[in-house]
mmCIF file with all atom_site columns, C-alpha atoms in Angstrom:
data_model
loop_
_atom_site.group_PDB
_atom_site.id
_atom_site.type_symbol
_atom_site.label_atom_id
_atom_site.label_alt_id
_atom_site.label_comp_id
_atom_site.label_asym_id
_atom_site.label_entity_id
_atom_site.label_seq_id
_atom_site.pdbx_PDB_ins_code
_atom_site.Cartn_x
_atom_site.Cartn_y
_atom_site.Cartn_z
_atom_site.occupancy
_atom_site.B_iso_or_equiv
_atom_site.pdbx_formal_charge
_atom_site.auth_seq_id
_atom_site.auth_comp_id
_atom_site.auth_asym_id
_atom_site.auth_atom_id
_atom_site.pdbx_PDB_model_num
ATOM 1  C CA . ASP J 1 1  ? -5.455 -14.854 -136.769 1.00 0.00 ? 1  ASP J CA 1
ATOM 2  C CA . LEU J 1 2  ? -1.879 -15.055 -135.470 1.00 0.00 ? 2  LEU J CA 1
ATOM 3  C CA . MET J 1 3  ? -1.613 -18.634 -136.703 1.00 0.00 ? 3  MET J CA 1
ATOM 4  C CA . ARG J 1 4  ? -2.813 -17.545 -140.137 1.00 0.00 ? 4  ARG J CA 1
ATOM 5  C CA . GLU J 1 5  ? -0.198 -14.786 -140.258 1.00 0.00 ? 5  GLU J CA 1
ATOM 6  C CA . LEU J 1 6  ? 2.465  -17.288 -139.240 1.00 0.00 ? 6  LEU J CA 1
ATOM 7  C CA . GLU J 1 7  ? 1.371  -19.677 -141.986 1.00 0.00 ? 7  GLU J CA 1
ATOM 8  C CA . ASP J 1 8  ? 1.332  -16.823 -144.537 1.00 0.00 ? 8  ASP J CA 1
ATOM 9  C CA . LYS J 1 9  ? 4.871  -15.847 -143.493 1.00 0.00 ? 9  LYS J CA 1
ATOM 10 C CA . LYS J 1 10 ? 6.085  -19.433 -143.862 1.00 0.00 ? 10 LYS J CA 1
ATOM 11 C CA . THR J 1 11 ? 4.524  -19.591 -147.305 1.00 0.00 ? 11 THR J CA 1
ATOM 12 C CA . ALA J 1 12 ? 6.096  -16.271 -148.287 1.00 0.00 ? 12 ALA J CA 1
ATOM 13 C CA . ASP J 1 13 ? 9.502  -17.349 -146.932 1.00 0.00 ? 13 ASP J CA 1
ATOM 14 C CA . SER J 1 14 ? 9.276  -20.571 -148.910 1.00 0.00 ? 14 SER J CA 1
ATOM 15 C CA . ARG J 1 15 ? 8.400  -18.639 -152.060 1.00 0.00 ? 15 ARG J CA 1
ATOM 16 C CA . VAL J 1 16 ? 11.310 -16.236 -151.510 1.00 0.00 ? 16 VAL J CA 1
ATOM 17 C CA . GLU J 1 17 ? 13.729 -19.165 -151.188 1.00 0.00 ? 17 GLU J CA 1
ATOM 18 C CA . GLU J 1 18 ? 12.334 -20.703 -154.364 1.00 0.00 ? 18 GLU J CA 1
ATOM 19 C CA . LEU J 1 19 ? 12.678 -17.447 -156.280 1.00 0.00 ? 19 LEU J CA 1
ATOM 20 C CA . GLU J 1 20 ? 16.211 -16.879 -154.979 1.00 0.00 ? 20 GLU J CA 1
ATOM 21 C CA . ALA J 1 21 ? 17.199 -20.343 -156.211 1.00 0.00 ? 21 ALA J CA 1
ATOM 22 C CA . LYS J 1 22 ? 15.678 -19.627 -159.628 1.00 0.00 ? 22 LYS J CA 1
ATOM 23 C CA . LEU J 1 23 ? 17.476 -16.287 -159.769 1.00 0.00 ? 23 LEU J CA 1
ATOM 24 C CA . ALA J 1 24 ? 20.809 -17.933 -158.968 1.00 0.00 ? 24 ALA J CA 1
ATOM 25 C CA . ASP J 1 25 ? 20.209 -20.440 -161.764 1.00 0.00 ? 25 ASP J CA 1
ATOM 26 C CA . ILE J 1 26 ? 19.303 -17.710 -164.236 1.00 0.00 ? 26 ILE J CA 1
ATOM 27 C CA . ASP J 1 27 ? 22.370 -15.680 -163.219 1.00 0.00 ? 27 ASP J CA 1
ATOM 28 C CA . GLN J 1 28 ? 24.602 -18.694 -163.829 1.00 0.00 ? 28 GLN J CA 1
ATOM 29 C CA . ARG J 1 29 ? 23.054 -19.343 -167.232 1.00 0.00 ? 29 ARG J CA 1
ATOM 30 C CA . TYR J 1 30 ? 23.459 -15.651 -168.096 1.00 0.00 ? 30 TYR J CA 1
ATOM 31 C CA . LEU J 1 31 ? 27.153 -15.698 -167.204 1.00 0.00 ? 31 LEU J CA 1
ATOM 32 C CA . THR J 1 32 ? 27.669 -18.892 -169.199 1.00 0.00 ? 32 THR J CA 1
ATOM 33 C CA . THR J 1 33 ? 25.899 -17.351 -172.178 1.00 0.00 ? 33 THR J CA 1
ATOM 34 C CA . LEU J 1 34 ? 28.053 -14.224 -171.973 1.00 0.00 ? 34 LEU J CA 1
ATOM 35 C CA . GLU J 1 35 ? 31.192 -16.352 -171.880 1.00 0.00 ? 35 GLU J CA 1
ATOM 36 C CA . MET J 1 36 ? 30.038 -18.340 -174.905 1.00 0.00 ? 36 MET J CA 1
ATOM 37 C CA . LEU J 1 37 ? 29.192 -15.142 -176.761 1.00 0.00 ? 37 LEU J CA 1
ATOM 38 C CA . GLY J 1 38 ? 32.673 -13.802 -176.058 1.00 0.00 ? 38 GLY J CA 1
ATOM 39 C CA . GLU J 1 39 ? 34.243 -16.986 -177.384 1.00 0.00 ? 39 GLU J CA 1
ATOM 40 C CA . LYS J 1 40 ? 32.100 -16.870 -180.531 1.00 0.00 ? 40 LYS J CA 1
ATOM 41 C CA . SER J 1 41 ? 32.981 -13.205 -181.064 1.00 0.00 ? 41 SER J CA 1
ATOM 42 C CA . GLU J 1 42 ? 36.669 -14.107 -180.837 1.00 0.00 ? 42 GLU J CA 1
ATOM 43 C CA . GLN J 1 43 ? 36.184 -16.868 -183.403 1.00 0.00 ? 43 GLN J CA 1
ATOM 44 C CA . VAL J 1 44 ? 34.415 -14.458 -185.757 1.00 0.00 ? 44 VAL J CA 1
ATOM 45 C CA . GLU J 1 45 ? 37.257 -11.939 -185.457 1.00 0.00 ? 45 GLU J CA 1
ATOM 46 C CA . GLU J 1 46 ? 39.846 -14.640 -186.130 1.00 0.00 ? 46 GLU J CA 1
ATOM 47 C CA . LEU J 1 47 ? 37.925 -15.898 -189.159 1.00 0.00 ? 47 LEU J CA 1
ATOM 48 C CA . GLN J 1 48 ? 37.554 -12.373 -190.519 1.00 0.00 ? 48 GLN J CA 1
ATOM 49 C CA . ALA J 1 49 ? 41.317 -11.889 -190.153 1.00 0.00 ? 49 ALA J CA 1
ATOM 50 C CA . ASP J 1 50 ? 41.892 -15.208 -191.944 1.00 0.00 ? 50 ASP J CA 1
ATOM 51 C CA . ILE J 1 51 ? 39.610 -14.110 -194.790 1.00 0.00 ? 51 ILE J CA 1
ATOM 52 C CA . ALA J 1 52 ? 41.479 -10.811 -195.094 1.00 0.00 ? 52 ALA J CA 1
ATOM 53 C CA . ASP J 1 53 ? 44.784 -12.719 -195.230 1.00 0.00 ? 53 ASP J CA 1
ATOM 54 C CA . LEU J 1 54 ? 43.457 -15.091 -197.891 1.00 0.00 ? 54 LEU J CA 1
ATOM 55 C CA . LYS J 1 55 ? 42.188 -12.173 -199.982 1.00 0.00 ? 55 LYS J CA 1
ATOM 56 C CA . LYS J 1 56 ? 45.609 -10.533 -199.775 1.00 0.00 ? 56 LYS J CA 1
ATOM 57 C CA . ILE J 1 57 ? 47.358 -13.768 -200.784 1.00 0.00 ? 57 ILE J CA 1
ATOM 58 C CA . TYR J 1 58 ? 44.905 -14.276 -203.651 1.00 0.00 ? 58 TYR J CA 1
ATOM 59 C CA . ARG J 1 59 ? 45.434 -10.723 -204.917 1.00 0.00 ? 59 ARG J CA 1
ATOM 60 C CA . GLU J 1 60 ? 49.207 -11.137 -204.731 1.00 0.00 ? 60 GLU J CA 1
ATOM 61 C CA . LEU J 1 61 ? 48.934 -14.423 -206.641 1.00 0.00 ? 61 LEU J CA 1
ATOM 62 C CA . VAL J 1 62 ? 46.764 -12.834 -209.310 1.00 0.00 ? 62 VAL J CA 1
ATOM 63 C CA . ASP J 1 63 ? 49.129 -9.842  -209.563 1.00 0.00 ? 63 ASP J CA 1
ATOM 64 C CA . SER J 1 64 ? 52.181 -12.075 -209.883 1.00 0.00 ? 64 SER J CA 1
ATOM 65 C CA . THR J 1 65 ? 50.589 -14.185 -212.622 1.00 0.00 ? 65 THR J CA 1
ATOM 66 C CA . MET J 1 66 ? 49.573 -11.066 -214.564 1.00 0.00 ? 66 MET J CA 1
ATOM 67 C CA . LYS J 1 67 ? 53.131 -9.735  -214.690 1.00 0.00 ? 67 LYS J CA 1
#
């Protein structure tokens, strides 16, 4: 019975190590994904600012040609 408990503990310890490794991998992928999301959000903000600038330039061009 003691040998069985020892074997069960070894199995459980092995499983814990496996799960800890998987968790570390998932954590790393999560952090990478967050970083990529931040970069994409920055790009979206920059593009929205560019669009606003282009709209302003277009309106000014239209206004100046109407006068």
